mmCIF file of C-alpha atoms in Angstrom:
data_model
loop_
_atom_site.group_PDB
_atom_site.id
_atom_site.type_symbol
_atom_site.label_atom_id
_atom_site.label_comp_id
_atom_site.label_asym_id
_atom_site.label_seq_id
_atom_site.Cartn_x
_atom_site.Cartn_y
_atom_site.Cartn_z
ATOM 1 C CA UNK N 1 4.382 14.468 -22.142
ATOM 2 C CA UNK N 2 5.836 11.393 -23.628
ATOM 3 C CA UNK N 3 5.838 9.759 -19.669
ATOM 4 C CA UNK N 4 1.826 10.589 -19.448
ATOM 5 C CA UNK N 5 0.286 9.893 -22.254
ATOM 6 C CA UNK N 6 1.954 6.474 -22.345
ATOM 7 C CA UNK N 7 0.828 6.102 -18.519
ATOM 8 C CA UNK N 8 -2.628 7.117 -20.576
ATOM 9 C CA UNK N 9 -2.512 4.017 -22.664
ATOM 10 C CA UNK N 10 -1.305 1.886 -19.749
ATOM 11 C CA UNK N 11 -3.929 2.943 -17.669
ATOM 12 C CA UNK N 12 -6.567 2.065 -20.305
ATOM 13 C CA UNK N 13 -5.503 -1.441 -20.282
ATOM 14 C CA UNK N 14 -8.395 -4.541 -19.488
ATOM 15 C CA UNK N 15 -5.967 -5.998 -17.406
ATOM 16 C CA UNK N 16 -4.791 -2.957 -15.307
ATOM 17 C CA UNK N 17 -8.420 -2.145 -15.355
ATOM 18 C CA UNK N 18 -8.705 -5.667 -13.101
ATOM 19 C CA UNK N 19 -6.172 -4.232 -10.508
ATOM 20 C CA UNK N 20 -8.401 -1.351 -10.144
ATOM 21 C CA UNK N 21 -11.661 -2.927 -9.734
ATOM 22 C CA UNK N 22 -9.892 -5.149 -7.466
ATOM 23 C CA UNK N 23 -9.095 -3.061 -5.283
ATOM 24 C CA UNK N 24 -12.574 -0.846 -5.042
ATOM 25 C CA UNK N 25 -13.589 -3.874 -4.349
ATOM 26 C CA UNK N 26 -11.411 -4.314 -0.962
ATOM 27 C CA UNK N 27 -12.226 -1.111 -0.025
ATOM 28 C CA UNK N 28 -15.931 -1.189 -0.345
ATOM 29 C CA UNK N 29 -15.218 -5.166 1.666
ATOM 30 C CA UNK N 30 -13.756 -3.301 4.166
ATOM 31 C CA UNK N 31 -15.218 -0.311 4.934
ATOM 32 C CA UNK N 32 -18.830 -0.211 3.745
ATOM 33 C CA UNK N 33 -19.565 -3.893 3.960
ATOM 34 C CA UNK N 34 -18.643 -4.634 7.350
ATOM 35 C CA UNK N 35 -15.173 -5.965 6.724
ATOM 36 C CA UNK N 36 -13.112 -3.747 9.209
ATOM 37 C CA UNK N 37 -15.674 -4.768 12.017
ATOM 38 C CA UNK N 38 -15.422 -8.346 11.280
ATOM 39 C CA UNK N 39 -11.702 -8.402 11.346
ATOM 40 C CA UNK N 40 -11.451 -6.252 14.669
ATOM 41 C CA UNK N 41 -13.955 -8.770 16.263
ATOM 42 C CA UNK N 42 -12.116 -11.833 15.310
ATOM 43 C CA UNK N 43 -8.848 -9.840 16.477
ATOM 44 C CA UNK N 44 -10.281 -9.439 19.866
ATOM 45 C CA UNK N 45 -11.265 -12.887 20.220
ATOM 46 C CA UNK N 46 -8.082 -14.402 19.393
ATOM 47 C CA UNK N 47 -6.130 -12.129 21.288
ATOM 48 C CA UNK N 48 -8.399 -12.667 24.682
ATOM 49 C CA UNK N 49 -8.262 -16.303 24.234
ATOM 50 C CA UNK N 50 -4.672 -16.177 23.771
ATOM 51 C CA UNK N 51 -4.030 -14.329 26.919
ATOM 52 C CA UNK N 52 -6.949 -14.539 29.504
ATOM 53 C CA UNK N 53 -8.445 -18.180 28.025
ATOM 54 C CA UNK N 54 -11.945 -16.323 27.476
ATOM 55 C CA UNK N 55 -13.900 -14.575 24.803
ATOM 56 C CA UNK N 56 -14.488 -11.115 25.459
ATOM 57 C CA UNK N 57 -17.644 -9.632 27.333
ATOM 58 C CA UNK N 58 -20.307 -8.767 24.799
ATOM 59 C CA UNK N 59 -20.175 -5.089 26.257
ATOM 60 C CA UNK N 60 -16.551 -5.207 25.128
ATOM 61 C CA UNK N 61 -17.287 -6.534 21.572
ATOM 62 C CA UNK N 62 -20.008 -3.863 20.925
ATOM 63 C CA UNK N 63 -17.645 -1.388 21.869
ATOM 64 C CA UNK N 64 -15.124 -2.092 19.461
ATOM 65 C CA UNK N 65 -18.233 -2.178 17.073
ATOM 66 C CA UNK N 66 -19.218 1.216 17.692
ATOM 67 C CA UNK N 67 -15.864 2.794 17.340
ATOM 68 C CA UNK N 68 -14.377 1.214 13.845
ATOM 69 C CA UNK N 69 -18.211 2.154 12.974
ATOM 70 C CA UNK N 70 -18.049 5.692 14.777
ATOM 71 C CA UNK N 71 -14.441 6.364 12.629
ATOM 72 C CA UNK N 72 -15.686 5.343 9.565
ATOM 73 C CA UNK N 73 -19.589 5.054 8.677
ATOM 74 C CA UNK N 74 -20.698 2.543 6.639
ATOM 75 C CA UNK N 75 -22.532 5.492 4.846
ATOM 76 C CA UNK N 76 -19.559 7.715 4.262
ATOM 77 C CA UNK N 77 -17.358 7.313 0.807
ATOM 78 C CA UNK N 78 -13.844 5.869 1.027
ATOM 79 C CA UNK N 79 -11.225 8.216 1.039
ATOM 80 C CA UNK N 80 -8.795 6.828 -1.000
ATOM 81 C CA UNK N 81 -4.964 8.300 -2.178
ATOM 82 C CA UNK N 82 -4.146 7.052 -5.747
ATOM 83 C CA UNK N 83 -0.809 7.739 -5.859
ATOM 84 C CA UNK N 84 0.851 7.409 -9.752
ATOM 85 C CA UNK N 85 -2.548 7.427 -11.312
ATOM 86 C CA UNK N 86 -2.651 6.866 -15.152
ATOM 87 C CA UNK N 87 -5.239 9.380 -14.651
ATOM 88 C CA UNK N 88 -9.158 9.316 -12.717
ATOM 89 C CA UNK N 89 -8.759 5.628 -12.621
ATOM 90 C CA UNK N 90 -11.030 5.565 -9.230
ATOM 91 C CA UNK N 91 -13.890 7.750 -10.916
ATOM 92 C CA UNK N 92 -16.160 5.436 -11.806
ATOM 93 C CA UNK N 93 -17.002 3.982 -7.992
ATOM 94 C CA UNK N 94 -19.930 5.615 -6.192
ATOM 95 C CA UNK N 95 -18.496 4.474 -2.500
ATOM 96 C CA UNK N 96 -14.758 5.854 -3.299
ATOM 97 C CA UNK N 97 -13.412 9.825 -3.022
ATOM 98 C CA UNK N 98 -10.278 9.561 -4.716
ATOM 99 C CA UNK N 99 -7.364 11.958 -4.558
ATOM 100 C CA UNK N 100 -5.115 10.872 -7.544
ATOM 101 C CA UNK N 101 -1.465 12.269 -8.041
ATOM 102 C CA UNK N 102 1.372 11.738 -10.433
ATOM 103 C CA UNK N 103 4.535 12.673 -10.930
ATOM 104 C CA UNK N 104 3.896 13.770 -14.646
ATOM 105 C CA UNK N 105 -0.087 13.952 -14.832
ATOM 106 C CA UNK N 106 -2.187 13.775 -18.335
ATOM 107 C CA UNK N 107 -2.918 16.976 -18.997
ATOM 108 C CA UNK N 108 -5.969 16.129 -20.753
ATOM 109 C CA UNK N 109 -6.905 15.114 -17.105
ATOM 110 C CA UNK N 110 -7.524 17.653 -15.303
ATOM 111 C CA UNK N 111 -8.370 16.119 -11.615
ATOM 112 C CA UNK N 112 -4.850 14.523 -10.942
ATOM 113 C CA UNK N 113 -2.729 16.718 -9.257
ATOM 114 C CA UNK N 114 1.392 16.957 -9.693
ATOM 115 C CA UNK N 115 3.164 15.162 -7.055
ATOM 116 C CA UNK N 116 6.885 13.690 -6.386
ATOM 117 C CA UNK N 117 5.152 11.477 -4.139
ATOM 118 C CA UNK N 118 8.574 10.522 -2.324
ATOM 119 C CA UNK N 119 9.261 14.562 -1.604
ATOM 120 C CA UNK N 120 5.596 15.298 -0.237
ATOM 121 C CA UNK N 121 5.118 16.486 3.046
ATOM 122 C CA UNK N 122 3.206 15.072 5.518
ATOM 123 C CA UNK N 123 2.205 17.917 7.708
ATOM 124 C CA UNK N 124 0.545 18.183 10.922
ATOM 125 C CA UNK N 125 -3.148 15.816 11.088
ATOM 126 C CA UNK N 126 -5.439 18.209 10.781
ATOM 127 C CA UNK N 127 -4.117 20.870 8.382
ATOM 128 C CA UNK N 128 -5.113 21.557 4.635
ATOM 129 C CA UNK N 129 -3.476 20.368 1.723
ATOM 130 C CA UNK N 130 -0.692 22.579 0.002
ATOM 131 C CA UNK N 131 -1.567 22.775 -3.745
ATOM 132 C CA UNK N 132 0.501 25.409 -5.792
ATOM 133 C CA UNK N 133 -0.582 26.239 -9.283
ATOM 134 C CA UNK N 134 1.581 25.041 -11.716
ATOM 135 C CA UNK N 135 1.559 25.646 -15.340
ATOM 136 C CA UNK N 136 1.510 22.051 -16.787
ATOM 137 C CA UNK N 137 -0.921 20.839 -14.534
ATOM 138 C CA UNK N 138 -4.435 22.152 -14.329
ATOM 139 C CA UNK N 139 -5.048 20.830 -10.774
ATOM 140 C CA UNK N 140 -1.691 22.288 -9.574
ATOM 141 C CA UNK N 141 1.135 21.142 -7.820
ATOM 142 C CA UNK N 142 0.337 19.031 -4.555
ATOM 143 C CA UNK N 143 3.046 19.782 -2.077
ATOM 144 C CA UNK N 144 1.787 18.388 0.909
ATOM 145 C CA UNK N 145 -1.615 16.479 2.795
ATOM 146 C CA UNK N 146 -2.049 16.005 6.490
ATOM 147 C CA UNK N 147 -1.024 12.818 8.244
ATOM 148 C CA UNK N 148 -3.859 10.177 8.487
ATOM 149 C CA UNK N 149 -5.975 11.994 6.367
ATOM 150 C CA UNK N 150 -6.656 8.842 4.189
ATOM 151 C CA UNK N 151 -8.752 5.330 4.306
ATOM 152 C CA UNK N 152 -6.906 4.231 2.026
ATOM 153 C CA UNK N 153 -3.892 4.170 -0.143
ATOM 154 C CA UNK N 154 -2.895 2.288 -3.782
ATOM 155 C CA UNK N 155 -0.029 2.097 -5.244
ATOM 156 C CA UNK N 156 -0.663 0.288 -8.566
ATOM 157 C CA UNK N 157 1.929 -0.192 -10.764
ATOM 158 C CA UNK N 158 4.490 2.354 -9.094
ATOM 159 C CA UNK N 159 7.127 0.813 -6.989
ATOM 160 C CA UNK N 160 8.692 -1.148 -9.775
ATOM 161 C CA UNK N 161 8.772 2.150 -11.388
ATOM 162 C CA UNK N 162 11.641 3.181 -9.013
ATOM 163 C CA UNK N 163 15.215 2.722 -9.295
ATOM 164 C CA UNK N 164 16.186 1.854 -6.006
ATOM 165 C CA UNK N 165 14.736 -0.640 -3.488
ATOM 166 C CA UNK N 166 15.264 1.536 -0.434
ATOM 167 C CA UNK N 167 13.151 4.236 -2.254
ATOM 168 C CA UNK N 168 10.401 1.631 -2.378
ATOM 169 C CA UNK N 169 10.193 0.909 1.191
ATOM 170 C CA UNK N 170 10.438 5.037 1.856
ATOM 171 C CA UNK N 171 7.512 5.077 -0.118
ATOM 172 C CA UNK N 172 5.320 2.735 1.809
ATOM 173 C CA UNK N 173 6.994 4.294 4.626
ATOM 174 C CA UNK N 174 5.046 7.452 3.415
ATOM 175 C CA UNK N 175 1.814 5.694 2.664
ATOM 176 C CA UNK N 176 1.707 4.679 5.899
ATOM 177 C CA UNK N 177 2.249 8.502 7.773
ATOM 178 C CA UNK N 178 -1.198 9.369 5.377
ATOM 179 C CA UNK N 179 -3.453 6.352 6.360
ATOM 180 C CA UNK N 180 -5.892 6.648 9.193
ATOM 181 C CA UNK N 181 -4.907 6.059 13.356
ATOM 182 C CA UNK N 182 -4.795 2.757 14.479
ATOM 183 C CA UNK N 183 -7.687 3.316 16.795
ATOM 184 C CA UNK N 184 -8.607 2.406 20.360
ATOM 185 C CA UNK N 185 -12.499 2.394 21.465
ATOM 186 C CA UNK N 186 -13.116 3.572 24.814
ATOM 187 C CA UNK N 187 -14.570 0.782 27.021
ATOM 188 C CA UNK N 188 -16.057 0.817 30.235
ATOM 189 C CA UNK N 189 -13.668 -1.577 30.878
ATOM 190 C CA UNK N 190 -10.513 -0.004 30.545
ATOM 191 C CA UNK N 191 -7.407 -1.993 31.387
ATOM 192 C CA UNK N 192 -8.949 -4.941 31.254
ATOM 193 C CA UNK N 193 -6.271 -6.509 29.223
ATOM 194 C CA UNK N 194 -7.871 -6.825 25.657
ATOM 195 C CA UNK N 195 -6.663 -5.452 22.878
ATOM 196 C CA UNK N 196 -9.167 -2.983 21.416
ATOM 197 C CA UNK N 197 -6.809 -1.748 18.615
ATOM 198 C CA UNK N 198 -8.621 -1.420 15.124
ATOM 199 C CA UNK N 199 -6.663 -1.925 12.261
ATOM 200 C CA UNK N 200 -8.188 0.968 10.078
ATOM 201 C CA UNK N 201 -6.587 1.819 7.056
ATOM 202 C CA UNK N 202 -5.774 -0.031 3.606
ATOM 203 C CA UNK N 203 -2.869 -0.498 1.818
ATOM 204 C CA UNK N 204 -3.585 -1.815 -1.705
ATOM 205 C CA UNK N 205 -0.411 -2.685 -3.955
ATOM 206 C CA UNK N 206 -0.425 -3.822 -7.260
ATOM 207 C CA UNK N 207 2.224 -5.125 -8.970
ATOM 208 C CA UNK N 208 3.832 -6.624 -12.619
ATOM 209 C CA UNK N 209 5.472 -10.024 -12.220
ATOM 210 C CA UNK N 210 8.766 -8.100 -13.095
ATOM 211 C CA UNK N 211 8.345 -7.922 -8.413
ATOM 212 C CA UNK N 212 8.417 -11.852 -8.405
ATOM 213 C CA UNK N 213 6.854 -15.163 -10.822
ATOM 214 C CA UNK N 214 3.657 -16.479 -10.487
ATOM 215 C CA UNK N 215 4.283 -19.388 -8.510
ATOM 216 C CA UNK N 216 1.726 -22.246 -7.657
ATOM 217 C CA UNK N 217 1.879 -21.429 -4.059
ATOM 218 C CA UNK N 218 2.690 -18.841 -1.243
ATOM 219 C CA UNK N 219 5.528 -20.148 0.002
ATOM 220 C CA UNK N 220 7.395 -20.567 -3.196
ATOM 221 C CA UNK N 221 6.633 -16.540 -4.092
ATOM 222 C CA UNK N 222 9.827 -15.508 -2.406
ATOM 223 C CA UNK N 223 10.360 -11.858 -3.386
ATOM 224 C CA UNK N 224 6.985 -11.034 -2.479
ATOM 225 C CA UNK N 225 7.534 -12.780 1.115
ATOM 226 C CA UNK N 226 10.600 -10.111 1.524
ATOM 227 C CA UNK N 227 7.753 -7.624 0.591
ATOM 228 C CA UNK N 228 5.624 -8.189 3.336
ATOM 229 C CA UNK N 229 8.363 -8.962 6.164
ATOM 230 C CA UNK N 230 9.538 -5.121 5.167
ATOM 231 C CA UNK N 231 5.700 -3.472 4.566
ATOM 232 C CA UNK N 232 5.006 -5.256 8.013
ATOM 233 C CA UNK N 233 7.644 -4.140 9.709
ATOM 234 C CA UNK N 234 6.539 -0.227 8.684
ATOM 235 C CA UNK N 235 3.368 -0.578 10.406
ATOM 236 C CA UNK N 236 0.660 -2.974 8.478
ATOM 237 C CA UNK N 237 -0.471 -6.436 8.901
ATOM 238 C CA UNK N 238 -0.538 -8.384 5.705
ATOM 239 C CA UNK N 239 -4.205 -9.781 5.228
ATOM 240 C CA UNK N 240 -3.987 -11.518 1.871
ATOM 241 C CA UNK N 241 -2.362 -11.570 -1.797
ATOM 242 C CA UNK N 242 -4.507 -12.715 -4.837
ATOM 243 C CA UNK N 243 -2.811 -13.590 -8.099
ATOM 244 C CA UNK N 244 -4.651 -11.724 -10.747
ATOM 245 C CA UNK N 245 -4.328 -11.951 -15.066
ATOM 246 C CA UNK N 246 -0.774 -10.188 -15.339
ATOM 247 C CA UNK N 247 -0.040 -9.083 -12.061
ATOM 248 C CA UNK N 248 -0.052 -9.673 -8.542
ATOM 249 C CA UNK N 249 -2.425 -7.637 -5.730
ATOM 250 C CA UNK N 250 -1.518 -7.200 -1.641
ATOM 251 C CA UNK N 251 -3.603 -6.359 0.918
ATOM 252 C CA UNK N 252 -2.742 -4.699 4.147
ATOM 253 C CA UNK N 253 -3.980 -3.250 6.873
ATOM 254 C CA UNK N 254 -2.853 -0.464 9.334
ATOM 255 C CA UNK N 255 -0.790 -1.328 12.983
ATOM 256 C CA UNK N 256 0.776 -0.081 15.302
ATOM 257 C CA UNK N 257 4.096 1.297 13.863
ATOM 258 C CA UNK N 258 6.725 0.094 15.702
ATOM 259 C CA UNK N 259 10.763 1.306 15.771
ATOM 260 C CA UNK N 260 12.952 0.273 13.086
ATOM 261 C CA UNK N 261 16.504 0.372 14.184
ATOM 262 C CA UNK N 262 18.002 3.826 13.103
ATOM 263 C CA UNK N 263 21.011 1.623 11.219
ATOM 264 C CA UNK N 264 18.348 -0.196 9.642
ATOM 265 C CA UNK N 265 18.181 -0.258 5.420
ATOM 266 C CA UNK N 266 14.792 -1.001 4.618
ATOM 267 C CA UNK N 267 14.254 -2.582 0.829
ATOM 268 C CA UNK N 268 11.605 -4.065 -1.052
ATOM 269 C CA UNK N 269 13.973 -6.080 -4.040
ATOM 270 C CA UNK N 270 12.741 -7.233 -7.136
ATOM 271 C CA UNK N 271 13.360 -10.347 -8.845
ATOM 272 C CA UNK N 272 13.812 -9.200 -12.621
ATOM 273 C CA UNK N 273 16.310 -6.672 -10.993
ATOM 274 C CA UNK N 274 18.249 -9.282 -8.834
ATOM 275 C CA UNK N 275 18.593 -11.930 -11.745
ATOM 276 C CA UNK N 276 19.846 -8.852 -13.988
ATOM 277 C CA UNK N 277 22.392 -7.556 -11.936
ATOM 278 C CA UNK N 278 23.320 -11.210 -11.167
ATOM 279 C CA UNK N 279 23.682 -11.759 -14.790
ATOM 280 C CA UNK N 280 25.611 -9.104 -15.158
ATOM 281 C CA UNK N 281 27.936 -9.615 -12.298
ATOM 282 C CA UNK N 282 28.737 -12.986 -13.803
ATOM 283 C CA UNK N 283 29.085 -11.678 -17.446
ATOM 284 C CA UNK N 284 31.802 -8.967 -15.711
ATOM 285 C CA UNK N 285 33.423 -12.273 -13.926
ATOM 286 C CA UNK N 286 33.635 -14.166 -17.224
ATOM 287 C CA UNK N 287 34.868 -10.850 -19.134
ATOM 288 C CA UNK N 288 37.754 -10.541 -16.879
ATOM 289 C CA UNK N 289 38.943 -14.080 -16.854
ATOM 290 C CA UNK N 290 39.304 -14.323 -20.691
ATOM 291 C CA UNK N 291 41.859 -11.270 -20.419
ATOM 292 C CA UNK N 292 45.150 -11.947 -21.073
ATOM 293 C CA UNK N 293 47.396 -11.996 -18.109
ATOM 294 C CA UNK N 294 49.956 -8.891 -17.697
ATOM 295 C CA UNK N 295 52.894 -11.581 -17.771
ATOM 296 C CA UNK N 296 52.095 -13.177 -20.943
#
């Protein structure tokens, strides 16, 4: 109880608010204003210039049109997957269905289901949700939701939240397995070399500065970097990062997944943790030379 209702307060913030509104805002870019067609277009054109030194044919381009638009409508609502919501944070937006979940909902919120988001299942595309009642929670228990069943995903203010690096990537990891098919029109033109892949679905992270310091430029926001090498590397394409009143926002957008190496250890590190545990490595290494040696 303690855990929600100071998520509650948190929530209620002006400046969390701003991570919120930022991201309806990408989504409703992106999906209802054209954004996922623009991108796929410009995608196409760089990629045929890059490999066949020509644009593609305009029958090609308006087939990659009518398929983003054919898997997502500009008329049908965003499904988005709040995941650690300080409660119906996504309520207020007409173009947005939200699904929140927490690990230890507001009960005085009835809409945001129960959810150890790193032990959900991801079931089969296609199947129903598995919501058990539970007595603490009036919208249950959510034990698992069907793979790309989602536009998008947000994970505001929740990976910091976790102990362990590793556990941060699974959870992207997760995010990912929910968001919708990277998608390939068909065109009359098959094998013709260009990439009709559509990027689809939206990752939206945001994050305290606790994950790295505001810095005056990209380049010099080095934890955040290691972010997006790892989130890319999981199946995304990072499209943009905007430094916002307390925190920092990421953008991303669905790819094809490709194979981590099964040896591989996957973390997303944070820079308040790494100068802690490097302060207290040296504090250990001082502690140890002022003992007294054994012969003295």
């Amino acid at each position: 109880m303690r855990y929600a209702a100071a998520a509650a307060q948190m929530g209620a913030r002006s400046w969390v608010r701003l991570g919120i509104d930022w991201c309806a805002q990408q989504a409703k870019h992106h999906f209802i204003d054209g954004g996922a067609v623009r991108r796929a277009l410009r995608a196409a054109k760089s990629r045929s210039y890059a490999e066949h030194g020509r644009p593609p044919t305009d029958e090609q381009l308006a087939a990659i049109v009518a398929e983003v638009e054919r898997m997502h409508p500009p008329q049908r609502k965003v499904k988005l997957l709040d995941v650690g919501s300080c409660g119906s944070m996504f309520g207020g937006y007409e173009h947005i269905d939200a699904t929140a979940l927490d690990l230890q909902p507001n009960p005085d919120v009835p809409t945001v289901l129960q959810c150890d988001f790193l032990e959900l299942q991801v079931s089969s595309e296609g199947t129903e949700p598995r919501i058990e009642p539970e007595a603490d929670s009036p919208a249950g228990y959510l034990r698992s939701l069907p793979a790309a069943s989602f536009d998008a995903v947000v994970l505001s203010l929740v990976l910091s939240y976790l102990p362990l690096p590793s556990q941060r990537a699974d959870m992207i990891a997760k995010a990912r397995s929910l968001l919708r098919p990277v998608i390939k029109p068909h065109t009359p033109d098959a094998g013709d070399g260009v990439d009709h892949s559509q990027r689809n679905g939206l990752l939206m992270i945001i994050e305290t500065m606790s994950v790295d310091k505001k810095e005056q430029t990209w380049k010099q926001q080095v934890y955040l970097q290691q972010w997006v090498e790892v989130i890319e590397s999981l199946g995304f394409s990072f499209i943009k990062h905007t430094k916002m009143l307390r925190s920092h926002a990421l953008l991303f957008v669905t790819t094809p997944q490709r194979t981590a190496p099964t040896d591989a250890t996957l973390e997303l590190r944070m820079r308040s943790h790494v100068l802690a545990a490097e302060s207290a490595s040296s504090a250990n290494h001082s502690a140890r030379e002022s003992l007294p040696d054994a012969d003295e």
